[in-house]
Amino acid sequence: MFQRFGAILLLVGVVACGDDDDFTGVTLDPANTTGVKFETQTFEVPQGAEIQDCYFFNMPDLANGQDYWVDRVRLGSNPGSHHANVFRVKTIVALGTPEQGDFVHDGECFKSGNWADWPLVTNNQDSSQDSGYFDWTLPSGVAYRFSPGERIMVQTHYVNATTQTTPFKGKVVLDLYRSTMTSPIEMGTLFATQQSIRICRSNPTPSYHGTCSFSSGDVTIAAANGHFHSRGTQFDIFKWDGVSVEQPPEGERFYRSVKWDDPPMTIYQDPSSMQVGEHGGIWWTCDYDWYEPLAEFGGCAALDAADKQQAGDCCYTFGPKVETSEHCNVFLYYYPKKDRTDITCF
Amino acid sequence: MQTRALIITLLLAACGNGGSTPADAGVIDACNGFVGDPTQLMDLEVVILDEEGNITTVAANDPVPLIRPPQGGRVIFAGIRARHINTCGPVQIIGSLRDGTQPSDRIVGLDGRPVNLVASSDGWAESEEPMQLSSYTNVPVCPNAASSRDIYGELYQLTLGVLDSGNRRGSVSVMVRPFCAEPFNEAACRCICKQGYVLGDPCPVDPPAPDAGVP
């Protein structure tokens, strides 16, 4: 009995103190012997901190200079991760410059305008201690296409504050598994963001809507997840016909998240129910419920100071900081990719 | 008389939209916040916020400015004036731009959001905070893969749909001709708003707006 009690105490102590002696953290998959591997270092996330880091690497040459295919992704994050996103680097604004090298801590890594045209590859919002991995074998016959030398950014965001905590240390691993298929269907991605949002004291329960079209249509949605912060109460995504100006009926809804800090990544097993017709797209809705900002983050005075519109209404506006700003972002995966690039709507 | 005025003031304040209401505001039914005649259908006008912060009512075939918002790309800031509408509580508005006039024609961009309206001196309800970008639908139109034409210089159908707190609905559509309105970034605007542009294609540098103009 005493030994059992002692074990419980030890467990409580580990969780409460953030001691990671018994925590192994996420690791790369040793079975991935032919694909691509990337891992961050293990890093501290101090109490009260939000850390966003951008790591860069080039895709290796795995096919004698030719493009190659990846049909399984495994993106793992130590608990406490707010998000881990992977993008293909395109236009360089102020992030990913040669002078910055392969690593940028905070600063430009927090400014979304720096990667506005960078297509999404994959993302993971799993912050639980139970899992930590988004491990996805793509639908049969579907794969991502990569080019040798293609620049990739892995972005990690850890929070150890009030609304989210990091009990151990931060770390992210990425395994991309090379496909043996010679001519698979190409996986495409869609990233949509509603940035002109305000969640204010005078209008505390707003809903924001946006739409995003697949330019060619006739695609199948394979997976989706939504992202907002702690004022977010409900995140819905619907199939949309591309011509209606009313919210689609409930029967068209294919995604819902009501848990902002651990939203589901929904993978759709039945492709027949996830097809979007020609000229179609998605309609998404973010619902919020304003609450008083915490004094330790400056309260309303801090929000008012950061409000570019200087409304003095204690408004949470679009931004990356979990404690003091909000998001309304869609991450979606579909096939076939028909266009020259993936889809971004903002 | 003084007591009555005080009561009206308190009722307006409770609505959350009475602070700047002029004394000769339209018909306001206490905290029902009704502006106009509840027996009438909702009456709507489309208003546009331009690059210099001016607010204008849109008429058929008017040019409307394409503006670079903080989130990037180009949007049309489209809002409403309304009467016969319940303004007690936010009004949900959806702004959209259609490539054509038929219901089967594609939507180029759509944005939905809540706005607070207050009665104006002419009996219509207007945005409580007319200089705030969030008081207008930020209809995102560039870049765009849905349109069969350039966004600028062509006629499109701009529609504002409204749902008030009394579940009354209204809608107004007007044909408009978007144009690149900000001289300092016109070249970038004409590049990303051109038909066939794909995000990431080379375009002139798109500088952020200077401090002047739209807040």
PDB file of C-alpha atoms in Angstrom, chain A residues 90-91 116-118 193-198 200 202-211 213-217 240 242-247 278-280 283 307-311 313 339-346, chain B residues 16 70-75 77 90 92-94 96 98 103-116 128-129 131-136 138 140-143 145-146 159 169 196-201 215:
ATOM      1  CA  LYS A  90       7.871  29.840 -51.766  1.00  0.00           C
ATOM      2  CA  THR A  91       8.213  33.638 -51.801  1.00  0.00           C
ATOM      3  CA  ALA A 116       1.256  33.726 -47.069  1.00  0.00           C
ATOM      4  CA  ASP A 117       1.939  31.826 -50.304  1.00  0.00           C
ATOM      5  CA  TRP A 118       3.676  28.797 -48.810  1.00  0.00           C
ATOM      6  CA  THR A 193      -7.745  31.776 -42.929  1.00  0.00           C
ATOM      7  CA  GLN A 194     -10.253  34.378 -41.834  1.00  0.00           C
ATOM      8  CA  GLN A 195      -7.992  37.110 -40.513  1.00  0.00           C
ATOM      9  CA  SER A 196     -10.296  40.094 -40.208  1.00  0.00           C
ATOM     10  CA  ILE A 197     -11.840  38.904 -36.981  1.00  0.00           C
ATOM     11  CA  ARG A 198     -12.617  40.764 -33.781  1.00  0.00           C
ATOM     12  CA  CYS A 200     -14.898  42.269 -28.498  1.00  0.00           C
ATOM     13  CA  SER A 202     -19.404  44.847 -26.859  1.00  0.00           C
ATOM     14  CA  ASN A 203     -20.082  41.971 -29.266  1.00  0.00           C
ATOM     15  CA  PRO A 204     -19.018  38.929 -27.284  1.00  0.00           C
ATOM     16  CA  THR A 205     -20.371  36.002 -29.303  1.00  0.00           C
ATOM     17  CA  PRO A 206     -19.548  36.702 -32.938  1.00  0.00           C
ATOM     18  CA  SER A 207     -19.579  34.237 -35.815  1.00  0.00           C
ATOM     19  CA  TYR A 208     -17.341  34.639 -38.822  1.00  0.00           C
ATOM     20  CA  HIS A 209     -17.836  32.909 -42.154  1.00  0.00           C
ATOM     21  CA  GLY A 210     -15.551  32.355 -45.087  1.00  0.00           C
ATOM     22  CA  THR A 211     -15.465  30.336 -48.277  1.00  0.00           C
ATOM     23  CA  SER A 213     -13.089  27.241 -53.769  1.00  0.00           C
ATOM     24  CA  PHE A 214     -11.291  24.387 -55.397  1.00  0.00           C
ATOM     25  CA  SER A 215     -10.482  26.038 -58.686  1.00  0.00           C
ATOM     26  CA  SER A 216     -11.207  22.959 -60.744  1.00  0.00           C
ATOM     27  CA  GLY A 217     -13.625  21.100 -58.517  1.00  0.00           C
ATOM     28  CA  TRP A 240     -20.124  24.312 -50.443  1.00  0.00           C
ATOM     29  CA  GLY A 242     -19.522  27.590 -54.872  1.00  0.00           C
ATOM     30  CA  VAL A 243     -22.620  29.582 -55.811  1.00  0.00           C
ATOM     31  CA  SER A 244     -24.779  29.834 -52.663  1.00  0.00           C
ATOM     32  CA  VAL A 245     -24.529  32.817 -50.336  1.00  0.00           C
ATOM     33  CA  GLU A 246     -26.279  31.135 -47.411  1.00  0.00           C
ATOM     34  CA  GLN A 247     -24.603  28.783 -44.978  1.00  0.00           C
ATOM     35  CA  GLU A 278     -17.133  21.238 -60.140  1.00  0.00           C
ATOM     36  CA  HIS A 279     -16.643  24.814 -58.927  1.00  0.00           C
ATOM     37  CA  GLY A 280     -17.348  23.729 -55.360  1.00  0.00           C
ATOM     38  CA  TRP A 283     -17.650  27.118 -46.223  1.00  0.00           C
ATOM     39  CA  ASP A 307      -5.654  46.808 -31.533  1.00  0.00           C
ATOM     40  CA  LYS A 308      -4.696  48.515 -34.770  1.00  0.00           C
ATOM     41  CA  GLN A 309      -8.159  50.005 -34.978  1.00  0.00           C
ATOM     42  CA  GLN A 310      -7.840  51.499 -31.484  1.00  0.00           C
ATOM     43  CA  ALA A 311     -11.467  50.734 -30.737  1.00  0.00           C
ATOM     44  CA  ASP A 313     -13.349  47.655 -26.820  1.00  0.00           C
ATOM     45  CA  ASP A 339      -3.543  23.090 -60.210  1.00  0.00           C
ATOM     46  CA  ARG A 340       0.016  24.284 -60.311  1.00  0.00           C
ATOM     47  CA  THR A 341      -0.026  24.967 -56.620  1.00  0.00           C
ATOM     48  CA  ASP A 342      -1.954  24.162 -53.501  1.00  0.00           C
ATOM     49  CA  ILE A 343      -4.842  26.382 -52.421  1.00  0.00           C
ATOM     50  CA  THR A 344      -4.618  29.281 -50.009  1.00  0.00           C
ATOM     51  CA  CYS A 345      -7.576  31.523 -49.202  1.00  0.00           C
ATOM     52  CA  PHE A 346      -7.264  34.653 -47.073  1.00  0.00           C
TER      53      PHE A 346
ATOM     54  CA  GLY B  16     -25.413  48.968 -26.644  1.00  0.00           C
ATOM     55  CA  PRO B  70      -4.030  43.836 -43.188  1.00  0.00           C
ATOM     56  CA  GLN B  71      -4.497  40.145 -44.049  1.00  0.00           C
ATOM     57  CA  GLY B  72      -3.101  40.616 -47.568  1.00  0.00           C
ATOM     58  CA  GLY B  73      -4.557  40.148 -51.023  1.00  0.00           C
ATOM     59  CA  ARG B  74      -7.300  42.544 -52.092  1.00  0.00           C
ATOM     60  CA  VAL B  75     -10.770  42.927 -50.662  1.00  0.00           C
ATOM     61  CA  PHE B  77     -15.014  46.608 -47.899  1.00  0.00           C
ATOM     62  CA  PRO B  90     -25.509  42.452 -33.727  1.00  0.00           C
ATOM     63  CA  GLN B  92     -25.139  39.234 -39.231  1.00  0.00           C
ATOM     64  CA  ILE B  93     -24.114  40.323 -42.715  1.00  0.00           C
ATOM     65  CA  ILE B  94     -22.694  38.282 -45.580  1.00  0.00           C
ATOM     66  CA  SER B  96     -20.283  38.219 -51.716  1.00  0.00           C
ATOM     67  CA  ARG B  98     -20.502  36.855 -58.051  1.00  0.00           C
ATOM     68  CA  PRO B 103     -27.657  31.948 -59.165  1.00  0.00           C
ATOM     69  CA  SER B 104     -25.591  29.314 -60.930  1.00  0.00           C
ATOM     70  CA  ASP B 105     -22.699  31.731 -61.525  1.00  0.00           C
ATOM     71  CA  ARG B 106     -19.708  31.281 -59.266  1.00  0.00           C
ATOM     72  CA  ILE B 107     -19.053  33.241 -56.115  1.00  0.00           C
ATOM     73  CA  VAL B 108     -15.657  34.919 -56.366  1.00  0.00           C
ATOM     74  CA  GLY B 109     -15.390  35.856 -52.699  1.00  0.00           C
ATOM     75  CA  LEU B 110     -17.548  35.755 -49.576  1.00  0.00           C
ATOM     76  CA  ASP B 111     -17.226  37.028 -46.031  1.00  0.00           C
ATOM     77  CA  GLY B 112     -19.692  36.901 -43.141  1.00  0.00           C
ATOM     78  CA  ARG B 113     -19.548  38.744 -39.832  1.00  0.00           C
ATOM     79  CA  PRO B 114     -21.598  40.500 -37.152  1.00  0.00           C
ATOM     80  CA  VAL B 115     -21.909  44.277 -37.099  1.00  0.00           C
ATOM     81  CA  ASN B 116     -23.611  46.702 -34.758  1.00  0.00           C
ATOM     82  CA  GLU B 128     -21.979  51.956 -35.186  1.00  0.00           C
ATOM     83  CA  GLU B 129     -18.265  52.169 -35.970  1.00  0.00           C
ATOM     84  CA  MET B 131     -14.333  53.692 -39.674  1.00  0.00           C
ATOM     85  CA  GLN B 132     -13.597  50.149 -38.481  1.00  0.00           C
ATOM     86  CA  LEU B 133     -12.663  47.643 -41.161  1.00  0.00           C
ATOM     87  CA  SER B 134     -14.515  44.996 -39.210  1.00  0.00           C
ATOM     88  CA  SER B 135     -17.767  46.912 -39.686  1.00  0.00           C
ATOM     89  CA  TYR B 136     -17.676  45.874 -43.335  1.00  0.00           C
ATOM     90  CA  ASN B 138     -14.017  42.024 -46.166  1.00  0.00           C
ATOM     91  CA  PRO B 140     -11.785  38.618 -50.521  1.00  0.00           C
ATOM     92  CA  VAL B 141     -11.450  38.775 -54.285  1.00  0.00           C
ATOM     93  CA  CYS B 142      -7.725  38.646 -55.058  1.00  0.00           C
ATOM     94  CA  PRO B 143      -6.004  36.362 -55.641  1.00  0.00           C
ATOM     95  CA  ALA B 145      -9.142  31.097 -58.922  1.00  0.00           C
ATOM     96  CA  ALA B 146     -12.909  31.174 -59.246  1.00  0.00           C
ATOM     97  CA  THR B 159     -24.604  41.129 -52.789  1.00  0.00           C
ATOM     98  CA  ARG B 169     -33.755  38.674 -43.496  1.00  0.00           C
ATOM     99  CA  GLY B 196      -5.298  33.083 -64.213  1.00  0.00           C
ATOM    100  CA  TYR B 197      -2.977  34.347 -61.481  1.00  0.00           C
ATOM    101  CA  VAL B 198      -1.903  31.566 -59.166  1.00  0.00           C
ATOM    102  CA  LEU B 199      -0.595  32.286 -55.703  1.00  0.00           C
ATOM    103  CA  GLY B 200       3.171  32.352 -55.870  1.00  0.00           C
ATOM    104  CA  ASP B 201       3.391  33.510 -59.488  1.00  0.00           C
ATOM    105  CA  PRO B 215      -7.497  52.779 -40.728  1.00  0.00           C
TER     106      PRO B 215
END
